[in-house]
Coordinates of C-alpha atoms in Angstrom, one line a residue:
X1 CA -16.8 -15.9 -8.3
X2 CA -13.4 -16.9 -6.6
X3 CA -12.1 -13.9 -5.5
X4 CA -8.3 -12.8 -3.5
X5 CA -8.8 -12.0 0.0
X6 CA -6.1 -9.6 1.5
X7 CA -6.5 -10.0 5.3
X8 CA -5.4 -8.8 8.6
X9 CA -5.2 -11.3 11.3
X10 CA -2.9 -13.4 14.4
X11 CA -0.7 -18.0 14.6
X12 CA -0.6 -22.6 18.4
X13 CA 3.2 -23.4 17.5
X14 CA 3.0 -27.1 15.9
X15 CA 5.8 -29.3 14.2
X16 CA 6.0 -32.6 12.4
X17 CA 7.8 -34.9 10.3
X18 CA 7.0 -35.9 6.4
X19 CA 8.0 -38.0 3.9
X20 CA 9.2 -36.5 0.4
X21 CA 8.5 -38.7 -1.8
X22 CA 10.3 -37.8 -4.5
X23 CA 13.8 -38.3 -2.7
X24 CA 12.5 -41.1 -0.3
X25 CA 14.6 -39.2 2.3
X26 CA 12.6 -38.1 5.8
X27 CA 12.1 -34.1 5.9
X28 CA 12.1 -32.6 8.8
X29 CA 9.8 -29.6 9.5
X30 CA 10.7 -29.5 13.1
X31 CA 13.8 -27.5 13.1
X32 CA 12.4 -24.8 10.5
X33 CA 9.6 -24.5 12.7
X34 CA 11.4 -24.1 15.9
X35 CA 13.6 -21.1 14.6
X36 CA 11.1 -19.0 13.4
X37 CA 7.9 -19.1 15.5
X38 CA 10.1 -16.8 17.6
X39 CA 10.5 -14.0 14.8
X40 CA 6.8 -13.7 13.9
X41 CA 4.4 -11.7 15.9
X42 CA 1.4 -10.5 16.8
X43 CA 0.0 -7.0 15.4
X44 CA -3.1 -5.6 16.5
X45 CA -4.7 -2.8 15.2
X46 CA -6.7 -0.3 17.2
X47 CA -8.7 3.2 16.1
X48 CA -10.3 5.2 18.5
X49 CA -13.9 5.6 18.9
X50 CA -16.1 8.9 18.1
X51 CA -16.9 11.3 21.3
X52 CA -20.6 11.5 21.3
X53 CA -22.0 14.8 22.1
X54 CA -23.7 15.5 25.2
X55 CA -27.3 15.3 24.0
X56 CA -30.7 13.5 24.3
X57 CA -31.6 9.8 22.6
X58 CA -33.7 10.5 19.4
X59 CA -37.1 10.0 19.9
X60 CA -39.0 9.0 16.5
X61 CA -42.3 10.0 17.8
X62 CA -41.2 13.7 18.0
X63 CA -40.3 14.4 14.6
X64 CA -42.6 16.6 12.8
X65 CA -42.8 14.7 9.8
X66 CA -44.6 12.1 12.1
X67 CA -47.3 14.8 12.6
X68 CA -47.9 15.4 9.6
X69 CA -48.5 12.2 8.5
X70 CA -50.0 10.8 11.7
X71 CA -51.7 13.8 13.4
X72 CA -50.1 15.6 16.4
X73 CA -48.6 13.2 18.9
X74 CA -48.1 13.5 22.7
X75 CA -44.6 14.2 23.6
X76 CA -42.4 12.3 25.8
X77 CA -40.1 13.1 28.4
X78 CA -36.4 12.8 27.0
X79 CA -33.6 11.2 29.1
X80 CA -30.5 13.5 28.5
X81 CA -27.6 10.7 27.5
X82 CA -24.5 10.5 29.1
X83 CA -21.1 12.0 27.4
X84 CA -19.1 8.7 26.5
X85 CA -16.0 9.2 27.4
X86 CA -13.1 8.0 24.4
X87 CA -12.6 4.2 23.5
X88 CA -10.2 1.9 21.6
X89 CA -11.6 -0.6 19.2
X90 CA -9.7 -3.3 17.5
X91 CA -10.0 -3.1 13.9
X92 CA -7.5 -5.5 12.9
X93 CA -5.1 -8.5 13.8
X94 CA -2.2 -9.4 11.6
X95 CA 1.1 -10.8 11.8
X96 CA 4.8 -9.8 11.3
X97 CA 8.5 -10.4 10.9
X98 CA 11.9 -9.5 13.4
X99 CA 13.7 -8.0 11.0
X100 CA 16.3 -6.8 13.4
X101 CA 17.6 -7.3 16.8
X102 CA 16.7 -4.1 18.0
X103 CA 12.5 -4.3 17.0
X104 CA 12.3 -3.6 13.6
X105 CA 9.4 -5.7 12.1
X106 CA 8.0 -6.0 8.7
X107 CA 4.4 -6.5 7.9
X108 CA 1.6 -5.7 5.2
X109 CA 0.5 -2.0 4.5
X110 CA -3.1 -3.7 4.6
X111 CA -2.5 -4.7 8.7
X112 CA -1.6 -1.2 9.7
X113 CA -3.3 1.0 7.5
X114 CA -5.4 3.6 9.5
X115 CA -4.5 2.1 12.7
X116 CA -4.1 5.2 15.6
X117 CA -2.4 2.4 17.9
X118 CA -0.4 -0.8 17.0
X119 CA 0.1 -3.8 19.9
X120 CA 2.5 -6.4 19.3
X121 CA 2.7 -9.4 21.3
X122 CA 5.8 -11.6 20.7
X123 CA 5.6 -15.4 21.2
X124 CA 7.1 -15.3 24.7
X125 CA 3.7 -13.2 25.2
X126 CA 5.7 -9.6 25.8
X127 CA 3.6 -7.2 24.2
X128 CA 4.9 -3.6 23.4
X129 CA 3.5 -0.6 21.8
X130 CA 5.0 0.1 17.9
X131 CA 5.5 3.3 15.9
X132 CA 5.2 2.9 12.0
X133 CA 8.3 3.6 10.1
X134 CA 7.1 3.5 6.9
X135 CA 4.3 1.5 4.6
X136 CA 4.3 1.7 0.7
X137 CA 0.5 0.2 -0.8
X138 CA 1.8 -0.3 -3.7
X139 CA 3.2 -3.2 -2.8
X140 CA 1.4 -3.8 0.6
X141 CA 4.6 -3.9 2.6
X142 CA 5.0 -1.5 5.5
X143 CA 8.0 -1.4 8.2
X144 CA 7.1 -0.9 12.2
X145 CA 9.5 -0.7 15.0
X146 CA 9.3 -1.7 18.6
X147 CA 11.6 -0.6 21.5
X148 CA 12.8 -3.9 22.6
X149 CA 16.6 -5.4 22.0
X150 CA 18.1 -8.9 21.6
X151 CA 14.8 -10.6 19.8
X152 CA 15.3 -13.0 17.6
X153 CA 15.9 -12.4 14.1
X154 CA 14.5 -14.7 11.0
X155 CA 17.8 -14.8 8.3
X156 CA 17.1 -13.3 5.3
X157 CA 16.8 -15.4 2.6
X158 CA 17.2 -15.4 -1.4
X159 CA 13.7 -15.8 -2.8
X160 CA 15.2 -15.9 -6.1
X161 CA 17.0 -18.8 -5.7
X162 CA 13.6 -21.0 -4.6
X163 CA 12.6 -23.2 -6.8
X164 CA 9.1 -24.5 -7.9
X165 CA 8.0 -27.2 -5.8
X166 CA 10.2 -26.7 -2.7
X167 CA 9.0 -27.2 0.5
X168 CA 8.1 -24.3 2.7
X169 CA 6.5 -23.4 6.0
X170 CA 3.9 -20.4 6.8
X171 CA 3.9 -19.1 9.8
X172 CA 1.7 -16.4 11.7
X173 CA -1.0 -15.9 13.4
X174 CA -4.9 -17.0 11.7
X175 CA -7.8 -16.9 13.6
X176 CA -6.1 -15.7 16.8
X177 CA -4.2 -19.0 17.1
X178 CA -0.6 -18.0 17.4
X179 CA 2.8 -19.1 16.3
X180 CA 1.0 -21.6 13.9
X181 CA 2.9 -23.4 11.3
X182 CA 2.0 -25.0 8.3
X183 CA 3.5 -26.6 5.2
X184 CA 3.3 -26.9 1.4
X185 CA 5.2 -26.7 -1.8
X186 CA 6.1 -23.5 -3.6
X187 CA 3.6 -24.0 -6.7
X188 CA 4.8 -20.9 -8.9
X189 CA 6.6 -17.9 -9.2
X190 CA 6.1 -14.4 -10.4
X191 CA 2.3 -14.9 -9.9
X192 CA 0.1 -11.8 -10.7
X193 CA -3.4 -12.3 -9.1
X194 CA -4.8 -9.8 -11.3
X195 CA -4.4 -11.8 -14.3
X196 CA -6.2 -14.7 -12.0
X197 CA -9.1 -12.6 -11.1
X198 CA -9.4 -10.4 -13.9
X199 CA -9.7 -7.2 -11.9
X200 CA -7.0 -4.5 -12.1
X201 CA -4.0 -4.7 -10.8
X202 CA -3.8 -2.1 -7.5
X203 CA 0.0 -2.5 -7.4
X204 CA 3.0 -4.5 -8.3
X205 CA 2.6 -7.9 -8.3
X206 CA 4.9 -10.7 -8.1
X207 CA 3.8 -13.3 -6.0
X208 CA 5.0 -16.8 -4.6
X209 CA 2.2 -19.3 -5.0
X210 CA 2.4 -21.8 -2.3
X211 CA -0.5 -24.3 -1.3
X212 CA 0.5 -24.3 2.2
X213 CA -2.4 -22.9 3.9
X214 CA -2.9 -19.4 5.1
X215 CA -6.3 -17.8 6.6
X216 CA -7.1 -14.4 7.7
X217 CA -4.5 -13.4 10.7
X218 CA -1.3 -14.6 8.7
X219 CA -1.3 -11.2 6.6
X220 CA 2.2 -9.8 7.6
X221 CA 4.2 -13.7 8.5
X222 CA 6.7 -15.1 7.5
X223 CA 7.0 -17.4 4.8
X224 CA 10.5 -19.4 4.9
X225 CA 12.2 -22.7 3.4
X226 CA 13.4 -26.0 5.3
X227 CA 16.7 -24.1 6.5
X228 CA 14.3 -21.3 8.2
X229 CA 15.3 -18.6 6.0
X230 CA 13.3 -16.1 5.0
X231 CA 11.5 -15.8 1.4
X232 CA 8.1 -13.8 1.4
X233 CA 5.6 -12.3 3.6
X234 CA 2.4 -13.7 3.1
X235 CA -0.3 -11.4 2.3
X236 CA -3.2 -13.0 -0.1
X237 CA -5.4 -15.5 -0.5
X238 CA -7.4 -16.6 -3.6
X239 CA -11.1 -18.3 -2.4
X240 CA -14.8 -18.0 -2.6
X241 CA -14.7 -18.0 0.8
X242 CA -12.5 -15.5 2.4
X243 CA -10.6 -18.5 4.3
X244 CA -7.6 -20.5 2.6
X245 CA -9.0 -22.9 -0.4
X246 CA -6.0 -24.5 -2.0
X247 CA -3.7 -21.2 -2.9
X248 CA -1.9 -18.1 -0.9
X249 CA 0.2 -15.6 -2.0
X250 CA 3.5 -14.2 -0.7
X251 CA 5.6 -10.7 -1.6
X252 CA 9.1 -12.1 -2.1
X253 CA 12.4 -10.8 -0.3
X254 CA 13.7 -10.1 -3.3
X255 CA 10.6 -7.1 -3.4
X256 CA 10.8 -7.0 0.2
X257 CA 14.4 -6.6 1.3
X258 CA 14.4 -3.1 -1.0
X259 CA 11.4 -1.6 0.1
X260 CA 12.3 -2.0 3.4
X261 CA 15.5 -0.7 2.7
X262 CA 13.9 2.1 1.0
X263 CA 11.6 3.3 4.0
X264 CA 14.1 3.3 7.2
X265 CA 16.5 5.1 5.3
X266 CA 14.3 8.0 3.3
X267 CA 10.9 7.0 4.5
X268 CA 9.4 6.6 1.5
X269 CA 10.1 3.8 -1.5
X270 CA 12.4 5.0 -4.2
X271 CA 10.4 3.6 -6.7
X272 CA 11.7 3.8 -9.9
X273 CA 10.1 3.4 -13.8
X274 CA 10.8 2.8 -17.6
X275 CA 8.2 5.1 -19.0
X276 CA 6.5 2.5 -21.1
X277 CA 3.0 0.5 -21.2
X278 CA 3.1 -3.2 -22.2
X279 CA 1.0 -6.2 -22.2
X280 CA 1.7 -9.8 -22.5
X281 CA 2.7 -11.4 -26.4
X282 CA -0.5 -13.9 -27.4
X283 CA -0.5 -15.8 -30.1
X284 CA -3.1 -13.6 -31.5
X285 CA -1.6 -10.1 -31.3
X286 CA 2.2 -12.0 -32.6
X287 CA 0.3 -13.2 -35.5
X288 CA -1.5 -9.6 -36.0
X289 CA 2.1 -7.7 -35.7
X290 CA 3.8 -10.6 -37.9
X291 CA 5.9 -11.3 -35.0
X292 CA 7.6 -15.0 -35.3
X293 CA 11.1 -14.4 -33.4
X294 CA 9.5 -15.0 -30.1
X295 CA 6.8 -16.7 -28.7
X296 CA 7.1 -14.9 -25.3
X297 CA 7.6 -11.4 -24.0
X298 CA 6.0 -8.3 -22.7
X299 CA 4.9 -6.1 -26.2
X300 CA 5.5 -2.5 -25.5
X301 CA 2.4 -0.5 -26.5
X302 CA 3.6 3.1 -25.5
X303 CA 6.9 4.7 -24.9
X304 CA 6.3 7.9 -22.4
X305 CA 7.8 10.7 -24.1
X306 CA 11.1 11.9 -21.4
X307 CA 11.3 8.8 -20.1
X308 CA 14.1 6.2 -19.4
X309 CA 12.5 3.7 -21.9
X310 CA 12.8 6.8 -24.4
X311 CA 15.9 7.7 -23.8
X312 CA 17.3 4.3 -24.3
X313 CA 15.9 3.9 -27.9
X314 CA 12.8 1.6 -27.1
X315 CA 10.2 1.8 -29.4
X316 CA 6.2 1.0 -30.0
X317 CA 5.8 -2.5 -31.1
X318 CA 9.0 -3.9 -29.6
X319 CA 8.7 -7.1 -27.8
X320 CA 11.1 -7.5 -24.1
X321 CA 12.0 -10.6 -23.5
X322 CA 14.6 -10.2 -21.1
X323 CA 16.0 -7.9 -18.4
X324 CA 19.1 -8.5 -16.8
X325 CA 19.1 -12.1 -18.1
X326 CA 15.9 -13.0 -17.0
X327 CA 13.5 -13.6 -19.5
X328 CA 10.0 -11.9 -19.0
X329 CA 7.3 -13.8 -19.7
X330 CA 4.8 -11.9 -18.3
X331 CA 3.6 -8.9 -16.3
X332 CA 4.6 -10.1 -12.7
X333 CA 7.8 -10.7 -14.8
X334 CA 9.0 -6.9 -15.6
X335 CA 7.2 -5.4 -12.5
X336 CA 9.6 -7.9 -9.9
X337 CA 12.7 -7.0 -11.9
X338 CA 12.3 -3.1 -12.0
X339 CA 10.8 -3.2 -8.0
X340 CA 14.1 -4.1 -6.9
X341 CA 15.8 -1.0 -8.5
X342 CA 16.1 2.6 -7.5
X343 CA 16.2 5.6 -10.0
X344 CA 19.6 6.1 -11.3
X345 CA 20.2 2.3 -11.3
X346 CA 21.2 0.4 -14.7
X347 CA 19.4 -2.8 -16.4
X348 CA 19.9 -4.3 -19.2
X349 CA 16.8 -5.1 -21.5
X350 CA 16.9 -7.6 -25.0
X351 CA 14.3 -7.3 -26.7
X352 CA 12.6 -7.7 -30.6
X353 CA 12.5 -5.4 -33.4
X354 CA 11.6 -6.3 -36.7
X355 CA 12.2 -9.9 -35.6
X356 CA 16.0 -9.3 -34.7
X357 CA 16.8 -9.6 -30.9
X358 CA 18.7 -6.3 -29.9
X359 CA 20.0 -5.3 -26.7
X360 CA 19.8 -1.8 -24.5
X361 CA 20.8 -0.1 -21.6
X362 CA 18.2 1.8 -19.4
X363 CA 19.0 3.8 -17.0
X364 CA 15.7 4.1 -14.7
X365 CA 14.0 7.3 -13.6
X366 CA 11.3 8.3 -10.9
X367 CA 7.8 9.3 -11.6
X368 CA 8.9 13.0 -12.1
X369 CA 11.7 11.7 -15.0
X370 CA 14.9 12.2 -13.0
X371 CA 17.1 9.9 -10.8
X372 CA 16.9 12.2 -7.8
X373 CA 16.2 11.0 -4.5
X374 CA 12.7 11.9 -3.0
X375 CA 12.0 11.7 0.8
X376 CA 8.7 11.1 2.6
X377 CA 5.9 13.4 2.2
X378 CA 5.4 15.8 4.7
X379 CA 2.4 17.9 4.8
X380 CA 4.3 20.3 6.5
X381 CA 6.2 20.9 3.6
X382 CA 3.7 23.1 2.3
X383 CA 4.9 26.2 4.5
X384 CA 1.5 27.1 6.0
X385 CA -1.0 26.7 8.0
X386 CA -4.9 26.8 7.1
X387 CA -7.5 28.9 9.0
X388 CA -11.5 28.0 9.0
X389 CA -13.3 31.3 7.4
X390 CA -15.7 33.5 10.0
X391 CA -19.7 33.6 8.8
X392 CA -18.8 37.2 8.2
X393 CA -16.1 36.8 5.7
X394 CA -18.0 34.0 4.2
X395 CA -20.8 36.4 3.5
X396 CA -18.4 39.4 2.7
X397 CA -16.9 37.7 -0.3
X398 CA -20.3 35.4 -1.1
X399 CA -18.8 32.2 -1.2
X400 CA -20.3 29.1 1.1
X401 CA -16.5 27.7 1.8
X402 CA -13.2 27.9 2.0
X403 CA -10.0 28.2 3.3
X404 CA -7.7 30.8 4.7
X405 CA -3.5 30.5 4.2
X406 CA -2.1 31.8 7.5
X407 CA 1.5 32.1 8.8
X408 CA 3.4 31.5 5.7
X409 CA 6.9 30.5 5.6
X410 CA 9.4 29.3 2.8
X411 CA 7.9 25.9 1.5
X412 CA 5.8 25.0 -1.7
X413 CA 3.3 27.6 -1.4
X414 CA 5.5 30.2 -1.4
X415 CA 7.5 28.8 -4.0
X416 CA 4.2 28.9 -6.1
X417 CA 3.4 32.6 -5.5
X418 CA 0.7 32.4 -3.1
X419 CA 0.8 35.2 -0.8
X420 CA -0.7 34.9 3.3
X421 CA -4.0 35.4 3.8
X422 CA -5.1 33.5 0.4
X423 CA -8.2 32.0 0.7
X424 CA -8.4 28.3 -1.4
X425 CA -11.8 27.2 -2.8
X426 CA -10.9 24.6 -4.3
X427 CA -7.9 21.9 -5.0
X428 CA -8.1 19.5 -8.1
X429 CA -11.2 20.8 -8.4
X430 CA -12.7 19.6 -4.5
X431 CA -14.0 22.3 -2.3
X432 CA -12.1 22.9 0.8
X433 CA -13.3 24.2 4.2
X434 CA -10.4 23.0 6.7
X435 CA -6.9 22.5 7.3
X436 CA -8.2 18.6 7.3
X437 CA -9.5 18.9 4.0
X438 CA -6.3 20.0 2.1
X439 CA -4.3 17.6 4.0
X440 CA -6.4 14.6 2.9
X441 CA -5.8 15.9 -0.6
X442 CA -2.2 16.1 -0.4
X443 CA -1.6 12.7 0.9
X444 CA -4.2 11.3 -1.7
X445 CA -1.9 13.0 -4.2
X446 CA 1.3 12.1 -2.5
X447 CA 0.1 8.6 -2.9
X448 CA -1.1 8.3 -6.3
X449 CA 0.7 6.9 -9.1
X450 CA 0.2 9.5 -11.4
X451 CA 3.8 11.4 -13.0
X452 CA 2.7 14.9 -12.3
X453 CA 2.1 15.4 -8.4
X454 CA 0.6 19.0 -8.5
X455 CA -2.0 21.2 -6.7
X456 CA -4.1 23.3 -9.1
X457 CA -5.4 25.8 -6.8
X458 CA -8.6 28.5 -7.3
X459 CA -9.3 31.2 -4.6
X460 CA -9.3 34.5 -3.4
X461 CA -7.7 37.1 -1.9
X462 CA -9.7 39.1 1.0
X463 CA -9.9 42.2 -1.8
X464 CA -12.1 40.0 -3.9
X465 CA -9.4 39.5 -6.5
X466 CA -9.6 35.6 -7.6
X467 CA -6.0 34.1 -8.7
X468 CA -4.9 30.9 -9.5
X469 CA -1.9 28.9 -8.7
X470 CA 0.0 25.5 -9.8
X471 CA 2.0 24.0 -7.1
X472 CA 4.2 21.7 -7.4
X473 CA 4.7 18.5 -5.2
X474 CA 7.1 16.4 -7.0
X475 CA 10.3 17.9 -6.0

């Protein structure tokens, strides 16, 4: 089954000159190559490995299970293992963008994600240490920063103004090869690869096809036209293989430039929504709904009550066919054009009613239904800390785990009612034992899609007396 491959990777510098046939007129690759195999990088991942404890090599023969199968065995004398002191591991190579003069980089979310160190190497070889500025999954594009100055910069270009079948160049890093170019065509626009694959979408996608080839290591370069601007950062393939077989994907500027945007200056993407579910108009559900003023569009299943869509007078069973002038012809379509905009911001959507085109205004909201501005998420927001529960108290109040609310101070938890010394048994309905544990659910939370970001908390207090509380993580 072909399948997309999102990889993390590194790219020998190479130029050439080829014919376009269709004007007869020499293109040369050389000079697009030569001014951005300087802007992309390098990125490599690295995790730190487990501590083992200071203990003895596991001996098979000694477990009593083996005596009770086998008879009783004569035991051997253990060798007590050394402690292993800390190590790095690579977990991932990738490649990425100069953004900026002054070390700002852009890669994908998928080439950083879990990553305790980041190393990038730039093609004059300098290799510097990078802090993460912000990543957003949802559309696999994350921002890093490096403390270097004077690098060179890729200009940013208008990925909305390429056409299908233009020539463009890849470059990154695959295999470990780096600074490698190559070249192909822009084959389509506003490609969803969920649609190809038939799996669910994990995130907004509006891709540039290209055929030029990309393999594991170019995750995170740069994708640019003949005048070396800037149009998309490559992040997918689609093969049986894992390795390029005809097609790669790229997120385009026009996706790019705002979520980038987004993160240095709040940290977090201001992501904003129309409160409505859709799916594309086929010629079987048209002929179903007796709709014969459009052959196109996104059909709008659902309108979310509060919402923008709502609030602008969209309806069940209305057909968009254009926002902002574009027309939306499918999925990819709608989730490009309302990527680019904040909450607060305006579009303009036509659309079909009864078989009558019409025309709206919808003024976008965030996940929580306002046009507020929301910053990133920060655990510490919370007000508290967490304390592990003694064997004693455990037994005391006959529970098995648990959590104890310590030093509390004005944030979310107090806002909520809950009062120091709490003791959480469970969030969302998971069990809790650690200050780790409730921070893995926040983020989890923080990160989900989902309109309502709460914690729906059930504990104790030391008396016995069990309470409840809602808190709220959305504003």
């Amino acid at each position: 089954m072909n399948q997309v491959s999102r990889f993390a990777t590194l790219a020998i510098g190479l130029s050439f000159v080829v014919t376009a046939c269709a004007s007869g007129v020499p293109t040369d690759f050389t000079k697009a190559a030569e001014s951005t195999v300087n802007g992309v990088v390098s990125i490599k991942s690295y995790v730190t490995t487990r501590q083992q404890q200071q203990g003895y090599y596991t001996d098979p023969f000694s477990d009593p299970f083996f005596d009770f199968f086998f008879g009783p065995q004569q035991r051997r004398q253990l060798t007590p293992r050394q402690q292993e002191k800390p190590q790095q591991r690579q977990t991932g190579l990738g490649s990425g963008v100069i953004l900026s003069s002054d070390g700002y980089i852009v890669t994908n979310n998928h080439v950083i994600d879990g990553a305790e160190e980041l190393e990038v190497t730039l093609n004059d070889n300098r290799t510097f240490n990078a802090t993460v500025v912000g990543a957003d999954p949802t559309t696999d594009v994350a921002l890093i920063k490096i403390d270097a100055d004077d690098l060179h910069v890729i200009p940013m270009g208008d990925s909305e103004n390429v056409k299908v079948g233009e020539w463009v160049l890849a470059v990154g890093n695959p295999f470990g090869f780096t600074s490698s170019v190559t070249a192909g065509i822009v084959s389509a626009k506003g490609r969803s690869i969920s649609s190809l694959t038939g799996t669910a979408s994990h995130g907004i996608e509006s891709f540039i096809q290209t055929d030029a080839a990309v393999n594991p290591g170019n995750s995170g370069g740069a994708l640019v036209t003949l005048n070396g601007e800037l149009i998309g950062i490559n992040t997918a393939i689609y093969s049986q293989t894992g390795n390029y077989a005809g097609y790669s994907f790229a997120i385009p500027t026009s996706i790019v430039k705002k979520v980038v945007a987004d993160l240095k200056e709040y940290g977090t993407v201001q992501r904003a929504v129309m409160g409505i579910s859709f799916g594309e108009l086929t010629q079987k559900l048209a002929k179903e709904e007796g709709i014969t003023a459009t052959n196109y569009g996104l059909y709008i299943g659902n309108v979310e009550d509060r919402s923008a869509a709502m609030e602008a007078g969209l309806k069940k069973g209305d057909v968009i066919i254009a926002i902002d002038g574009e027309p939306m012809r499918n999925t990819a379509n709608l989730q490009e054009a309302v990527a680019k905009k904040r909450p607060g911001d305006t579009i303009t959507v036509d659309y079909i009613r009864d078989n009558k085109e019409y025309s709206t205004k919808v003024t976008l909201r965030n996940s929580s239904g306002t046009t507020t501005i929301t910053r990133a998420d920060d655990f510490t927001d919370l007000g508290c800390a967490f304390k592990s529960l003694s064997t004693d108290t455990k037994e005391q109040l006959q529970i098995s785990t648990g959590v104890q609310v310590t030093g509390l101070k004005d944030g979310k938890f107090k806002d909520a009612g809950i009062k120091d010394g709490f003791i959480i048994l469970t969030i969302n309905d998971t069990r809790v034992n650690s200050q780790d544990d409730v921070e893995k659910i926040y983020k989890a939370i923080m990160k989900s899609n989902a309109q309502d970001k709460a914690m729906f908390i059930v504990g104790l207090y030391p008396t016995g007396r069990k309470a409840y509380y809602a808190v709220d993580l959305a504003n």
